Coordinates of N, CA and C in Angstrom, one line a residue:
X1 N 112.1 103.3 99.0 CA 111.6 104.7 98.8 C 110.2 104.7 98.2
X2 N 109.7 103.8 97.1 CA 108.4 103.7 96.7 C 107.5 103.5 97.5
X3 N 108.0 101.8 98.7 CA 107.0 101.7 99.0 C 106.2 103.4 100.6
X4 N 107.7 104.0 101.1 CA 107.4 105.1 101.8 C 106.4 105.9 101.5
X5 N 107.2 106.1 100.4 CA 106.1 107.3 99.1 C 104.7 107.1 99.6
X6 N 104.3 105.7 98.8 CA 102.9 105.2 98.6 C 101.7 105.5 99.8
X7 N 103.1 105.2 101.1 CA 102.4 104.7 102.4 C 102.3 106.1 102.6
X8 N 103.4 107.3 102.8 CA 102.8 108.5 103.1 C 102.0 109.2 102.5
X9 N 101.4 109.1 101.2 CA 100.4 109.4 100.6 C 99.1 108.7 100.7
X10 N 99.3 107.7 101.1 CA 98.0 106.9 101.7 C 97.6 107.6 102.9
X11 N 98.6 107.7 104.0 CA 98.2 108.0 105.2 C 97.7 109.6 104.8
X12 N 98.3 110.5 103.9 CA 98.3 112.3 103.7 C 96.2 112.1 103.3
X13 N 95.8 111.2 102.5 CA 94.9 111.0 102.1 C 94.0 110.8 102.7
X14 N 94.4 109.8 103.5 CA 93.3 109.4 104.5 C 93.1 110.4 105.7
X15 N 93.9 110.8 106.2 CA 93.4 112.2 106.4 C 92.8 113.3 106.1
X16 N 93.3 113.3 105.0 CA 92.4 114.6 104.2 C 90.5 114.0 104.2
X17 N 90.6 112.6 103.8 CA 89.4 112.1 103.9 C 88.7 112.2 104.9
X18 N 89.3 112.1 106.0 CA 88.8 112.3 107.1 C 88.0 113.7 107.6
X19 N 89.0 113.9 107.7 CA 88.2 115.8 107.7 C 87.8 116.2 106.6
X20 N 87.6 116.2 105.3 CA 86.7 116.7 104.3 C 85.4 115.7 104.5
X21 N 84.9 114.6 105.4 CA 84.6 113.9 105.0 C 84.0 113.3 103.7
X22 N 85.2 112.9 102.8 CA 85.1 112.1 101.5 C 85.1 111.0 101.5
X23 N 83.6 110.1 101.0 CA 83.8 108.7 101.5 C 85.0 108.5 99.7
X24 N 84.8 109.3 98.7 CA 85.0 109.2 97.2 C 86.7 109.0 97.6
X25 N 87.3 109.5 98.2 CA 89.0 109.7 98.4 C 89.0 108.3 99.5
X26 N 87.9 108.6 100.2 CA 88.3 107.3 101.1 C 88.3 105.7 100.1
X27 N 87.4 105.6 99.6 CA 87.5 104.2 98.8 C 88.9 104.1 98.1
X28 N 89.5 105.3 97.4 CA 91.1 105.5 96.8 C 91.6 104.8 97.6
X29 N 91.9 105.1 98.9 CA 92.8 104.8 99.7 C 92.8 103.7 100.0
X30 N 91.7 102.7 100.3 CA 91.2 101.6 100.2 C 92.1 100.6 99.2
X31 N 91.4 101.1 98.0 CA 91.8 100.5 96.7 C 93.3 100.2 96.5
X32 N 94.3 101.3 97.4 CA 95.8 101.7 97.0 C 96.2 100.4 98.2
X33 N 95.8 100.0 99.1 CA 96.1 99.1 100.2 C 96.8 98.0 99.1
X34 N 96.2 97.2 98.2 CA 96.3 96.4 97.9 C 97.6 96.4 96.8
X35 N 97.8 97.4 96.3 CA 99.1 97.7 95.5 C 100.1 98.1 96.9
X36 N 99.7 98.5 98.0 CA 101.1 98.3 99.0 C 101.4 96.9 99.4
X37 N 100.3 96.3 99.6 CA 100.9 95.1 99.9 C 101.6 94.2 99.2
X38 N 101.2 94.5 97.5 CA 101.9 93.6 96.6 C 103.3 94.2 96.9
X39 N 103.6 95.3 96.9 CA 105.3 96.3 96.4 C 105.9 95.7 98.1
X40 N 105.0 95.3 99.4 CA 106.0 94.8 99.9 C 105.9 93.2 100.1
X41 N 105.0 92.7 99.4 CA 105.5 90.9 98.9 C 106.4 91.2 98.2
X42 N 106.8 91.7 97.1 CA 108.0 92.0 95.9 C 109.2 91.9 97.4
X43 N 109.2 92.9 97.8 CA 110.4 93.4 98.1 C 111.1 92.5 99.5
X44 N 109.8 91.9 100.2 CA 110.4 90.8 101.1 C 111.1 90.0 100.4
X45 N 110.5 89.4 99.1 CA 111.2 88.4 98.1 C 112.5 88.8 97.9
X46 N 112.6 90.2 97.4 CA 114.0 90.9 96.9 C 114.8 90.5 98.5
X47 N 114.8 91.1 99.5 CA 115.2 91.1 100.3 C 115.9 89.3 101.4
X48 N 114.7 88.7 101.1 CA 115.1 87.4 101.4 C 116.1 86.6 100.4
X49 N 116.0 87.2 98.5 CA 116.8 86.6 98.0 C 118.0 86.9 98.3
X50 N 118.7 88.4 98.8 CA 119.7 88.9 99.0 C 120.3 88.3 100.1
X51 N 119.5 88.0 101.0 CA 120.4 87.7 102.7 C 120.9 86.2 102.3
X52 N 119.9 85.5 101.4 CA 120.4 83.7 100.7 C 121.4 83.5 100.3
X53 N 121.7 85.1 99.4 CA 122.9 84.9 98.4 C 124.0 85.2 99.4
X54 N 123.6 86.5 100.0 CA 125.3 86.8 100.6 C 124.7 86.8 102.6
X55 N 124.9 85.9 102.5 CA 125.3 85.9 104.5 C 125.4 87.0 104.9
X56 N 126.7 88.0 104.3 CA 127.1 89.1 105.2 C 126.2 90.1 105.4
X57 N 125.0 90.3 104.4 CA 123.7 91.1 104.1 C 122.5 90.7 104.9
X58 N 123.1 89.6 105.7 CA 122.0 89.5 107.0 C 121.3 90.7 108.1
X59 N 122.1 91.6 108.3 CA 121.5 92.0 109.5 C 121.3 93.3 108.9
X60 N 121.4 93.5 107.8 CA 120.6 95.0 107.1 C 119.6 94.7 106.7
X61 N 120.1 93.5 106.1 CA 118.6 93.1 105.5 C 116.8 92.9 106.4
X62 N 117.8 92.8 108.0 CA 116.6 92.0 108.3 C 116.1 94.0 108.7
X63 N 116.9 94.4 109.2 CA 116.6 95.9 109.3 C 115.7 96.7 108.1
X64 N 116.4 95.7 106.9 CA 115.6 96.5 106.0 C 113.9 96.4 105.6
X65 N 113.7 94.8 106.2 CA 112.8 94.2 106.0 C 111.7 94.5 107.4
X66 N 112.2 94.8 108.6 CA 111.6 95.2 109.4 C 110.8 96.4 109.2
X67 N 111.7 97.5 108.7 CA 111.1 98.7 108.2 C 109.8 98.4 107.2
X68 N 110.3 97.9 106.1 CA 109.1 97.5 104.8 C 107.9 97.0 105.8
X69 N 107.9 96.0 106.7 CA 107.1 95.8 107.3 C 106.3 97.1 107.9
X70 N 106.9 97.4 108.7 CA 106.0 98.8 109.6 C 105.5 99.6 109.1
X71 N 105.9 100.0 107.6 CA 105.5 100.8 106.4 C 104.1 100.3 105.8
X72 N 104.2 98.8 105.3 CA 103.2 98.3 104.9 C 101.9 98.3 106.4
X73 N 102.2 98.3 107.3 CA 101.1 98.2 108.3 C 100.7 100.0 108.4
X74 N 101.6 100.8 108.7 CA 101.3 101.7 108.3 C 100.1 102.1 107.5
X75 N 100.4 101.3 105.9 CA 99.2 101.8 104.8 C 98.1 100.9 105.4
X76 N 97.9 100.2 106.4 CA 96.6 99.3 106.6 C 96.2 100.2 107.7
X77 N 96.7 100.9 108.5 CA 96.1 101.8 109.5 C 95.2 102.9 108.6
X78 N 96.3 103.1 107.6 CA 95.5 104.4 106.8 C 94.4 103.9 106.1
X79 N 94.1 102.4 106.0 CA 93.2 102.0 105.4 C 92.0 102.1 106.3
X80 N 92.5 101.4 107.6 CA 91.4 101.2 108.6 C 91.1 103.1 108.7
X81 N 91.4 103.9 108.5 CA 90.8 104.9 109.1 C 90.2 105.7 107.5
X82 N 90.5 105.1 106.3 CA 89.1 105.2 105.2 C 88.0 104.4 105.4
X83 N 88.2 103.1 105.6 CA 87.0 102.6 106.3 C 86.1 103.0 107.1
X84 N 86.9 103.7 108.0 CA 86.0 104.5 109.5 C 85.5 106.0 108.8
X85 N 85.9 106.6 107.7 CA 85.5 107.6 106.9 C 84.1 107.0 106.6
X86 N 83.7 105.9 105.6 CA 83.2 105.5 104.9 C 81.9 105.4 106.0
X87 N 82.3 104.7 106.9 CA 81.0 104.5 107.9 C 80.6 105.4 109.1
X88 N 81.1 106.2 109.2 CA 80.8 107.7 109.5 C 80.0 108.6 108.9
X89 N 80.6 108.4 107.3 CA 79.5 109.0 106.2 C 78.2 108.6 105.8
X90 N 78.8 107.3 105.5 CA 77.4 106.4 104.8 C 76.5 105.8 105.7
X91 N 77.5 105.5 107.5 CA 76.9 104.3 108.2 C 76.9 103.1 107.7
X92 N 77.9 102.7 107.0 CA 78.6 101.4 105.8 C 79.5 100.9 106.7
X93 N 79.6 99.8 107.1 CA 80.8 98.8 107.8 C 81.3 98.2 106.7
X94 N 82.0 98.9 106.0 CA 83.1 97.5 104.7 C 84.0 97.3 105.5
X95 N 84.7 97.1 106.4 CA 85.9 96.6 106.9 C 85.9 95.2 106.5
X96 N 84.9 94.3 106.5 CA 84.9 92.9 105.8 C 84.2 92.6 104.7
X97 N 84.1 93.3 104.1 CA 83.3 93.5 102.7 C 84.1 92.7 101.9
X98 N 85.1 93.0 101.8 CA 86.1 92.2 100.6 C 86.8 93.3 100.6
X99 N 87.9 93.1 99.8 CA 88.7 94.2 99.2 C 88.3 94.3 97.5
X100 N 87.3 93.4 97.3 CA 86.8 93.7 95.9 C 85.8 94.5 96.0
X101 N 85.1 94.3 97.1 CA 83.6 94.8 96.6 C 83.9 96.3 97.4
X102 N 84.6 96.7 98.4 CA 84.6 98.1 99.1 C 83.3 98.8 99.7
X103 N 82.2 98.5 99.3 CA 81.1 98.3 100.0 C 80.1 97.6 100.1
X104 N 79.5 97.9 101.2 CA 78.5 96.8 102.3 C 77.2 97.6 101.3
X105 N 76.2 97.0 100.7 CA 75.3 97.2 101.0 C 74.5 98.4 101.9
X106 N 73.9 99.5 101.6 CA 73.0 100.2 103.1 C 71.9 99.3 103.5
X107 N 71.5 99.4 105.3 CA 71.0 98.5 106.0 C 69.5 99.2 105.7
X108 N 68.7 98.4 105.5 CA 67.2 99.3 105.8 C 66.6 99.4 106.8
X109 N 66.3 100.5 107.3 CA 65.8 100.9 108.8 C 64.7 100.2 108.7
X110 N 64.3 99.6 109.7 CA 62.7 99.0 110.2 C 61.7 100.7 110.6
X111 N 60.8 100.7 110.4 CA 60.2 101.8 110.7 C 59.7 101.9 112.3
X112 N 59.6 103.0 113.1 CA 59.5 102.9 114.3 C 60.5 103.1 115.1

């Protein structure tokens, strides 16, 4: 349920960013990618320790683990479309910027 939460407020946000265009909400949303990914490293872990311990927790588990997955890619879509905020606004390509730095540099126009 947390990591749902997270991801539908990432996605509620990146929307809003979208249409308000806010690059300020979009970098949030950015920033939040990185705490979803950890909450579903944690919970694969939880989830793989469970199916180790008990066999019979195999096939929920992997259900459960499927889901975490599509959730976490979820918050990366909502990421990719703060990104696409950001370079809409600014004309900033951070999609490979890092996840530290969140933005590219502005390019300097040649004159002419």
């Amino acid at each position: 349920p947390r990591l749902a939460a997270a991801v539908q407020g990432m996605l509620r946000e990146a929307l809003d960013a979208f249409v308000a265009a806010d690059t300020g909400r979009a970098q949030r949303i950015i920033a939040q990618d990185q705490a979803v990914d950890a909450q579903y490293a944690q919970l694969y872990g939880e989830i793989l320790r469970l199916m180790m311990g008990s066999p019979q927790h195999i096939a929920s588990g992997m259900k459960v683990q499927s889901i975490a997955k599509h959730l976490e890619r979820i918050g990366d879509h909502a990421t990719n479309l703060a990104e696409m905020v950001v370079f809409l606004v600014r004309g900033q390509d951070i999609r490979h910027a890092g996840r530290g730095a969140h933005a590219a540099p502005p390019r300097r126009r040649e004159p002419g």
